[in-house]
Structure formats: structure tokens, C-alpha cells
PDB file of C-alpha atoms in Angstrom:
ATOM      1  CA  UNK A   1     199.260 126.136 180.456  1.00  0.00           C
ATOM      2  CA  UNK A   2     200.068 122.556 181.353  1.00  0.00           C
ATOM      3  CA  UNK A   3     199.923 123.032 185.134  1.00  0.00           C
ATOM      4  CA  UNK A   4     196.383 124.477 184.849  1.00  0.00           C
ATOM      5  CA  UNK A   5     195.079 121.576 182.813  1.00  0.00           C
ATOM      6  CA  UNK A   6     196.786 118.845 184.831  1.00  0.00           C
ATOM      7  CA  UNK A   7     195.396 120.190 188.111  1.00  0.00           C
ATOM      8  CA  UNK A   8     191.914 121.099 186.895  1.00  0.00           C
ATOM      9  CA  UNK A   9     192.331 124.854 187.370  1.00  0.00           C
ATOM     10  CA  UNK A  10     189.565 126.618 185.453  1.00  0.00           C
ATOM     11  CA  UNK A  11     190.873 129.286 183.075  1.00  0.00           C
ATOM     12  CA  UNK A  12     190.163 131.062 179.814  1.00  0.00           C
ATOM     13  CA  UNK A  13     193.007 131.038 177.309  1.00  0.00           C
ATOM     14  CA  UNK A  14     193.553 134.229 175.316  1.00  0.00           C
ATOM     15  CA  UNK A  15     195.861 133.797 172.338  1.00  0.00           C
ATOM     16  CA  UNK A  16     198.489 136.497 171.847  1.00  0.00           C
ATOM     17  CA  UNK A  17     199.951 136.285 168.343  1.00  0.00           C
ATOM     18  CA  UNK A  18     203.493 137.636 168.513  1.00  0.00           C
ATOM     19  CA  UNK A  19     203.876 137.729 164.714  1.00  0.00           C
ATOM     20  CA  UNK A  20     200.931 140.147 164.625  1.00  0.00           C
ATOM     21  CA  UNK A  21     202.402 142.219 167.485  1.00  0.00           C
ATOM     22  CA  UNK A  22     199.415 141.629 169.776  1.00  0.00           C
ATOM     23  CA  UNK A  23     201.778 141.928 172.740  1.00  0.00           C
ATOM     24  CA  UNK A  24     202.357 145.582 171.838  1.00  0.00           C
ATOM     25  CA  UNK A  25     198.685 146.549 172.131  1.00  0.00           C
ATOM     26  CA  UNK A  26     197.555 148.944 174.887  1.00  0.00           C
ATOM     27  CA  UNK A  27     195.270 146.206 176.241  1.00  0.00           C
ATOM     28  CA  UNK A  28     198.151 143.774 176.727  1.00  0.00           C
ATOM     29  CA  UNK A  29     200.506 146.473 177.994  1.00  0.00           C
ATOM     30  CA  UNK A  30     197.990 147.143 180.773  1.00  0.00           C
ATOM     31  CA  UNK A  31     198.589 143.548 181.913  1.00  0.00           C
ATOM     32  CA  UNK A  32     202.338 143.389 181.285  1.00  0.00           C
ATOM     33  CA  UNK A  33     204.121 146.723 180.753  1.00  0.00           C
ATOM     34  CA  UNK A  34     207.155 144.807 179.445  1.00  0.00           C
ATOM     35  CA  UNK A  35     204.992 143.610 176.509  1.00  0.00           C
ATOM     36  CA  UNK A  36     206.021 139.968 176.751  1.00  0.00           C
ATOM     37  CA  UNK A  37     204.234 136.657 177.236  1.00  0.00           C
ATOM     38  CA  UNK A  38     203.112 134.867 179.308  1.00  0.00           C
ATOM     39  CA  UNK A  39     200.831 136.836 181.583  1.00  0.00           C
ATOM     40  CA  UNK A  40     197.722 136.020 183.598  1.00  0.00           C
ATOM     41  CA  UNK A  41     194.787 137.866 185.134  1.00  0.00           C
ATOM     42  CA  UNK A  42     193.041 136.404 188.182  1.00  0.00           C
ATOM     43  CA  UNK A  43     190.221 138.747 189.146  1.00  0.00           C
ATOM     44  CA  UNK A  44     191.903 142.111 189.651  1.00  0.00           C
ATOM     45  CA  UNK A  45     195.319 140.513 190.079  1.00  0.00           C
ATOM     46  CA  UNK A  46     197.713 140.696 187.117  1.00  0.00           C
ATOM     47  CA  UNK A  47     200.960 138.735 186.923  1.00  0.00           C
ATOM     48  CA  UNK A  48     203.718 138.155 184.394  1.00  0.00           C
ATOM     49  CA  UNK A  49     206.977 136.158 184.216  1.00  0.00           C
ATOM     50  CA  UNK A  50     206.563 132.416 183.706  1.00  0.00           C
ATOM     51  CA  UNK A  51     208.123 131.205 186.949  1.00  0.00           C
ATOM     52  CA  UNK A  52     206.142 133.661 189.058  1.00  0.00           C
ATOM     53  CA  UNK A  53     202.983 132.435 187.327  1.00  0.00           C
ATOM     54  CA  UNK A  54     203.826 128.766 187.968  1.00  0.00           C
ATOM     55  CA  UNK A  55     204.496 129.475 191.657  1.00  0.00           C
ATOM     56  CA  UNK A  56     201.235 131.402 191.990  1.00  0.00           C
ATOM     57  CA  UNK A  57     199.141 128.710 190.301  1.00  0.00           C
ATOM     58  CA  UNK A  58     200.680 125.940 192.403  1.00  0.00           C
ATOM     59  CA  UNK A  59     200.114 127.950 195.607  1.00  0.00           C
ATOM     60  CA  UNK A  60     196.831 129.813 195.162  1.00  0.00           C
ATOM     61  CA  UNK A  61     194.496 127.020 194.081  1.00  0.00           C
ATOM     62  CA  UNK A  62     193.406 124.185 196.396  1.00  0.00           C
ATOM     63  CA  UNK A  63     193.981 120.606 195.392  1.00  0.00           C
ATOM     64  CA  UNK A  64     197.314 121.070 193.589  1.00  0.00           C
ATOM     65  CA  UNK A  65     199.524 118.161 194.741  1.00  0.00           C
ATOM     66  CA  UNK A  66     202.500 119.076 196.901  1.00  0.00           C
ATOM     67  CA  UNK A  67     205.076 117.647 194.492  1.00  0.00           C
ATOM     68  CA  UNK A  68     204.513 120.512 192.058  1.00  0.00           C
ATOM     69  CA  UNK A  69     205.665 123.133 194.591  1.00  0.00           C
ATOM     70  CA  UNK A  70     206.630 121.504 197.919  1.00  0.00           C
ATOM     71  CA  UNK A  71     205.510 122.985 201.214  1.00  0.00           C
ATOM     72  CA  UNK A  72     208.773 121.814 202.798  1.00  0.00           C
ATOM     73  CA  UNK A  73     211.017 124.890 202.706  1.00  0.00           C
ATOM     74  CA  UNK A  74     214.245 123.076 201.881  1.00  0.00           C
ATOM     75  CA  UNK A  75     212.675 121.238 198.953  1.00  0.00           C
ATOM     76  CA  UNK A  76     210.973 124.434 197.805  1.00  0.00           C
ATOM     77  CA  UNK A  77     214.273 126.320 197.932  1.00  0.00           C
ATOM     78  CA  UNK A  78     215.885 123.681 195.734  1.00  0.00           C
ATOM     79  CA  UNK A  79     213.086 124.102 193.190  1.00  0.00           C
ATOM     80  CA  UNK A  80     213.826 127.835 193.205  1.00  0.00           C
ATOM     81  CA  UNK A  81     217.509 127.137 192.626  1.00  0.00           C
ATOM     82  CA  UNK A  82     216.635 125.320 189.401  1.00  0.00           C
ATOM     83  CA  UNK A  83     214.232 128.056 188.287  1.00  0.00           C
ATOM     84  CA  UNK A  84     216.802 130.812 188.923  1.00  0.00           C
ATOM     85  CA  UNK A  85     219.482 128.856 187.044  1.00  0.00           C
ATOM     86  CA  UNK A  86     217.083 128.299 184.146  1.00  0.00           C
ATOM     87  CA  UNK A  87     216.718 131.962 183.191  1.00  0.00           C
ATOM     88  CA  UNK A  88     220.429 132.663 182.754  1.00  0.00           C
ATOM     89  CA  UNK A  89     221.388 129.340 181.213  1.00  0.00           C
ATOM     90  CA  UNK A  90     218.931 127.017 179.460  1.00  0.00           C
ATOM     91  CA  UNK A  91     216.511 129.792 178.452  1.00  0.00           C
ATOM     92  CA  UNK A  92     219.264 132.002 177.106  1.00  0.00           C
ATOM     93  CA  UNK A  93     220.687 129.119 175.085  1.00  0.00           C
ATOM     94  CA  UNK A  94     217.499 127.510 173.771  1.00  0.00           C
ATOM     95  CA  UNK A  95     215.559 130.686 173.021  1.00  0.00           C
ATOM     96  CA  UNK A  96     218.588 132.414 171.504  1.00  0.00           C
ATOM     97  CA  UNK A  97     219.427 129.495 169.261  1.00  0.00           C
ATOM     98  CA  UNK A  98     215.897 128.885 167.978  1.00  0.00           C
ATOM     99  CA  UNK A  99     215.337 132.598 167.416  1.00  0.00           C
ATOM    100  CA  UNK A 100     218.489 133.056 165.373  1.00  0.00           C
ATOM    101  CA  UNK A 101     218.175 129.873 163.329  1.00  0.00           C
ATOM    102  CA  UNK A 102     214.414 129.593 162.767  1.00  0.00           C
ATOM    103  CA  UNK A 103     212.061 132.189 164.241  1.00  0.00           C
ATOM    104  CA  UNK A 104     213.637 135.548 163.478  1.00  0.00           C
ATOM    105  CA  UNK A 105     212.204 135.904 159.931  1.00  0.00           C
ATOM    106  CA  UNK A 106     208.692 135.163 161.226  1.00  0.00           C
ATOM    107  CA  UNK A 107     209.065 138.063 163.654  1.00  0.00           C
ATOM    108  CA  UNK A 108     210.476 140.418 161.045  1.00  0.00           C
ATOM    109  CA  UNK A 109     214.013 140.134 162.390  1.00  0.00           C
ATOM    110  CA  UNK A 110     217.269 139.200 160.627  1.00  0.00           C
ATOM    111  CA  UNK A 111     219.021 135.928 161.378  1.00  0.00           C
ATOM    112  CA  UNK A 112     222.204 136.412 163.404  1.00  0.00           C
ATOM    113  CA  UNK A 113     224.733 133.614 162.908  1.00  0.00           C
ATOM    114  CA  UNK A 114     227.120 134.900 165.573  1.00  0.00           C
ATOM    115  CA  UNK A 115     224.327 135.077 168.132  1.00  0.00           C
ATOM    116  CA  UNK A 116     223.199 131.570 167.129  1.00  0.00           C
ATOM    117  CA  UNK A 117     226.722 130.224 167.644  1.00  0.00           C
ATOM    118  CA  UNK A 118     227.002 131.763 171.111  1.00  0.00           C
ATOM    119  CA  UNK A 119     223.520 130.570 172.058  1.00  0.00           C
ATOM    120  CA  UNK A 120     224.352 127.039 170.910  1.00  0.00           C
ATOM    121  CA  UNK A 121     227.362 126.942 173.237  1.00  0.00           C
ATOM    122  CA  UNK A 122     225.174 128.017 176.157  1.00  0.00           C
ATOM    123  CA  UNK A 123     222.474 125.510 175.181  1.00  0.00           C
ATOM    124  CA  UNK A 124     224.833 122.537 174.965  1.00  0.00           C
ATOM    125  CA  UNK A 125     226.515 123.515 178.237  1.00  0.00           C
ATOM    126  CA  UNK A 126     223.089 123.798 179.892  1.00  0.00           C
ATOM    127  CA  UNK A 127     221.994 120.365 178.688  1.00  0.00           C
ATOM    128  CA  UNK A 128     225.204 118.885 180.079  1.00  0.00           C
ATOM    129  CA  UNK A 129     224.563 120.523 183.455  1.00  0.00           C
ATOM    130  CA  UNK A 130     220.994 119.203 183.522  1.00  0.00           C
ATOM    131  CA  UNK A 131     222.300 115.721 182.746  1.00  0.00           C
ATOM    132  CA  UNK A 132     225.147 115.707 185.266  1.00  0.00           C
ATOM    133  CA  UNK A 133     223.908 117.970 188.073  1.00  0.00           C
ATOM    134  CA  UNK A 134     220.151 118.551 188.158  1.00  0.00           C
ATOM    135  CA  UNK A 135     219.287 114.969 187.132  1.00  0.00           C
ATOM    136  CA  UNK A 136     221.829 113.441 189.479  1.00  0.00           C
ATOM    137  CA  UNK A 137     220.231 110.756 191.624  1.00  0.00           C
ATOM    138  CA  UNK A 138     217.883 107.837 191.239  1.00  0.00           C
ATOM    139  CA  UNK A 139     214.660 109.756 190.581  1.00  0.00           C
ATOM    140  CA  UNK A 140     213.209 110.313 187.129  1.00  0.00           C
ATOM    141  CA  UNK A 141     212.941 114.069 187.660  1.00  0.00           C
ATOM    142  CA  UNK A 142     215.082 117.053 188.605  1.00  0.00           C
ATOM    143  CA  UNK A 143     216.666 117.058 192.066  1.00  0.00           C
ATOM    144  CA  UNK A 144     216.140 113.305 192.318  1.00  0.00           C
ATOM    145  CA  UNK A 145     212.366 113.692 192.430  1.00  0.00           C
ATOM    146  CA  UNK A 146     210.016 110.757 192.025  1.00  0.00           C
ATOM    147  CA  UNK A 147     207.302 113.098 190.710  1.00  0.00           C
ATOM    148  CA  UNK A 148     207.592 116.262 188.589  1.00  0.00           C
ATOM    149  CA  UNK A 149     207.738 119.777 190.017  1.00  0.00           C
ATOM    150  CA  UNK A 150     207.102 123.134 188.350  1.00  0.00           C
ATOM    151  CA  UNK A 151     210.862 123.194 187.674  1.00  0.00           C
ATOM    152  CA  UNK A 152     210.613 120.048 185.543  1.00  0.00           C
ATOM    153  CA  UNK A 153     207.709 121.501 183.633  1.00  0.00           C
ATOM    154  CA  UNK A 154     209.414 124.837 183.048  1.00  0.00           C
ATOM    155  CA  UNK A 155     212.679 123.378 181.777  1.00  0.00           C
ATOM    156  CA  UNK A 156     211.096 120.695 179.623  1.00  0.00           C
ATOM    157  CA  UNK A 157     208.774 123.239 177.996  1.00  0.00           C
ATOM    158  CA  UNK A 158     211.846 125.372 177.257  1.00  0.00           C
ATOM    159  CA  UNK A 159     213.554 122.462 175.540  1.00  0.00           C
ATOM    160  CA  UNK A 160     210.412 121.666 173.534  1.00  0.00           C
ATOM    161  CA  UNK A 161     211.044 124.659 171.280  1.00  0.00           C
ATOM    162  CA  UNK A 162     213.926 122.674 169.798  1.00  0.00           C
ATOM    163  CA  UNK A 163     211.182 120.760 167.958  1.00  0.00           C
ATOM    164  CA  UNK A 164     211.236 123.660 165.488  1.00  0.00           C
ATOM    165  CA  UNK A 165     214.748 122.746 164.347  1.00  0.00           C
ATOM    166  CA  UNK A 166     215.297 120.354 161.489  1.00  0.00           C
ATOM    167  CA  UNK A 167     215.719 116.775 162.652  1.00  0.00           C
ATOM    168  CA  UNK A 168     219.474 116.596 162.019  1.00  0.00           C
ATOM    169  CA  UNK A 169     220.143 119.763 163.984  1.00  0.00           C
ATOM    170  CA  UNK A 170     217.866 118.718 166.830  1.00  0.00           C
ATOM    171  CA  UNK A 171     219.483 115.271 167.059  1.00  0.00           C
ATOM    172  CA  UNK A 172     222.968 116.791 166.972  1.00  0.00           C
ATOM    173  CA  UNK A 173     222.122 118.892 170.020  1.00  0.00           C
ATOM    174  CA  UNK A 174     219.933 116.518 172.042  1.00  0.00           C
ATOM    175  CA  UNK A 175     221.285 113.168 170.852  1.00  0.00           C
ATOM    176  CA  UNK A 176     224.289 112.940 173.221  1.00  0.00           C
ATOM    177  CA  UNK A 177     222.119 113.627 176.291  1.00  0.00           C
ATOM    178  CA  UNK A 178     220.292 110.338 176.846  1.00  0.00           C
ATOM    179  CA  UNK A 179     219.309 111.089 180.425  1.00  0.00           C
ATOM    180  CA  UNK A 180     217.826 114.421 179.384  1.00  0.00           C
ATOM    181  CA  UNK A 181     215.786 112.682 176.683  1.00  0.00           C
ATOM    182  CA  UNK A 182     214.437 110.150 179.201  1.00  0.00           C
ATOM    183  CA  UNK A 183     213.528 112.953 181.605  1.00  0.00           C
ATOM    184  CA  UNK A 184     211.686 114.865 178.869  1.00  0.00           C
ATOM    185  CA  UNK A 185     209.681 111.764 178.032  1.00  0.00           C
ATOM    186  CA  UNK A 186     208.923 111.083 181.717  1.00  0.00           C
ATOM    187  CA  UNK A 187     207.637 114.639 182.213  1.00  0.00           C
ATOM    188  CA  UNK A 188     205.627 114.421 179.020  1.00  0.00           C
ATOM    189  CA  UNK A 189     204.052 111.106 180.062  1.00  0.00           C
ATOM    190  CA  UNK A 190     203.254 112.406 183.553  1.00  0.00           C
ATOM    191  CA  UNK A 191     201.254 115.307 182.110  1.00  0.00           C
ATOM    192  CA  UNK A 192     199.594 113.717 179.083  1.00  0.00           C
ATOM    193  CA  UNK A 193     197.335 114.434 177.269  1.00  0.00           C
ATOM    194  CA  UNK A 194     197.598 118.041 178.430  1.00  0.00           C
ATOM    195  CA  UNK A 195     201.272 118.383 177.562  1.00  0.00           C
ATOM    196  CA  UNK A 196     200.662 117.496 173.914  1.00  0.00           C
ATOM    197  CA  UNK A 197     197.548 119.670 173.738  1.00  0.00           C
ATOM    198  CA  UNK A 198     199.427 122.734 174.967  1.00  0.00           C
ATOM    199  CA  UNK A 199     202.317 122.133 172.578  1.00  0.00           C
ATOM    200  CA  UNK A 200     200.068 121.464 169.588  1.00  0.00           C
ATOM    201  CA  UNK A 201     200.658 125.024 168.395  1.00  0.00           C
ATOM    202  CA  UNK A 202     204.382 124.250 168.324  1.00  0.00           C
ATOM    203  CA  UNK A 203     203.846 121.126 166.235  1.00  0.00           C
ATOM    204  CA  UNK A 204     201.643 123.068 163.798  1.00  0.00           C
ATOM    205  CA  UNK A 205     204.320 125.741 163.412  1.00  0.00           C
ATOM    206  CA  UNK A 206     206.924 123.027 162.828  1.00  0.00           C
ATOM    207  CA  UNK A 207     204.817 121.597 160.013  1.00  0.00           C
ATOM    208  CA  UNK A 208     204.342 125.060 158.512  1.00  0.00           C
ATOM    209  CA  UNK A 209     208.086 125.722 158.590  1.00  0.00           C
ATOM    210  CA  UNK A 210     208.773 122.317 157.046  1.00  0.00           C
ATOM    211  CA  UNK A 211     206.395 123.045 154.155  1.00  0.00           C
ATOM    212  CA  UNK A 212     207.982 126.459 153.605  1.00  0.00           C
ATOM    213  CA  UNK A 213     211.479 124.986 153.600  1.00  0.00           C
ATOM    214  CA  UNK A 214     210.490 122.268 151.102  1.00  0.00           C
ATOM    215  CA  UNK A 215     208.916 124.902 148.863  1.00  0.00           C
ATOM    216  CA  UNK A 216     212.024 127.102 148.981  1.00  0.00           C
ATOM    217  CA  UNK A 217     214.286 124.148 148.221  1.00  0.00           C
ATOM    218  CA  UNK A 218     212.108 123.280 145.232  1.00  0.00           C
ATOM    219  CA  UNK A 219     212.382 126.829 143.885  1.00  0.00           C
ATOM    220  CA  UNK A 220     216.162 126.857 144.347  1.00  0.00           C
ATOM    221  CA  UNK A 221     216.477 123.514 142.571  1.00  0.00           C
ATOM    222  CA  UNK A 222     214.442 124.695 139.602  1.00  0.00           C
ATOM    223  CA  UNK A 223     216.586 127.834 139.286  1.00  0.00           C
ATOM    224  CA  UNK A 224     219.857 125.922 139.331  1.00  0.00           C
ATOM    225  CA  UNK A 225     218.875 123.482 136.606  1.00  0.00           C
ATOM    226  CA  UNK A 226     220.210 124.734 133.266  1.00  0.00           C
ATOM    227  CA  UNK A 227     217.816 124.493 130.325  1.00  0.00           C
ATOM    228  CA  UNK A 228     218.583 121.748 127.837  1.00  0.00           C
ATOM    229  CA  UNK A 229     219.576 122.979 124.408  1.00  0.00           C
ATOM    230  CA  UNK A 230     219.588 120.951 121.242  1.00  0.00           C
ATOM    231  CA  UNK A 231     222.607 120.888 118.894  1.00  0.00           C
ATOM    232  CA  UNK A 232     220.539 119.525 116.068  1.00  0.00           C
TER     233      UNK A 232
END
């Protein structure tokens, strides 16, 4: 996770391959009975749900700068307001859209155009709210912050999955939201090189999907070309 790497928290990363159903194994179910990622184990303590994990990491380990999860209760409450909003808005839109336009076949699921359409509406509405409400102010980060919080990291990482879309589709969705794009880049720069390292798996999957799409288009093109016949 980005917050671990940025703050020098020592951890061992265990890859859980969803396409191979690792999350359904008895070993993983003992950590998270809901069989979903992410999840962490710290000694005998087990925890799941991404926001709960971010809060724990920012609170339990010494040396994590205050801007990630402020000690001031009013500022902390505002961070929670963003995190709570995230789950029912941006996450529902981004995850739903990417799943039903790109990822479903990789997980053995059918594509659902109606679900994709509804998710896209939620996604675009969420990006507009980030632009006009959460990024309101003079700061580069959410809630007018001058430095990123765990809320910035959580929301930006959610949006990063849009990298899996083809460029035209991604630009159509993100293109109108200039302030959101600047905020993504600011958060990325503030956490480099760790941000790019963590998302390397996403970039590799994007390349794999691009190769598959090019291959499929080549097959379709060869099938549609009629054989030439001579009249001689």
C-alpha cells in the first residue's frame, strides 16, 4: 500500500489473485470472512475494509505525519466525511463502470451494459462533486488541504482504475474535470515513487488488455475481408 511505503512502515505484501479465486480460500477467509481485498494482519490483529486499514496504519505506527490523519478532531471528522461519501458514490461509480466494461470477463462474469450505464452516471456525478465541493478552496488537496490525507489517497487510487479503459473512453470521462486531473497529479507527485510502484500491477494489466484487444481486432478484420476471386 502507498501509505505504508511513503511512511516507512515495514510490511510483507502477500498477493491475492482474484482471477484465481485466492480470496475464496479458507486461509484468506480466516482473515476476512467476506472474502474481499484488501486485508491486513498485524501480529494477532486482523483487519479488512480499505478505509479502516488506512486509519489504523496512520494511527498505530509512530512517525506518520499528522496531515495523513489529523489529530485535530474537526479536521479528522472532515476526512471521515469524505471517506464515508466515497463508498456510496465514487467507488460505486468507478468500480461498477470498470467492472462492466473491462474486468468482468477476466473474473468469469458477463458484461452488463445497463449496469455500466448506471455506474457511469454515478461516476460522472461523483467527479463533478469532487471538483466543485471536495476540492473547493485554495489548497491542492481535498478539503482545501496543503498536504494530502488518507482521503486523497483513497479517492485517487479509486480513480486510477480508470487507466484500464481505452484512452478515448477515459478522456471522455476525466477530460472535463481539469481540477480533478490536477489533484490526481499532485497526489501522485507527493507520493512518488511509491505511488507508481504500487500501481505497476494496474499498468501491466492495462498493457495485457491492450494486446488482447489488438489481437481480437486483427482476427475480426481478417474474418471480414472477403477472399479475392479471379474472373479469368
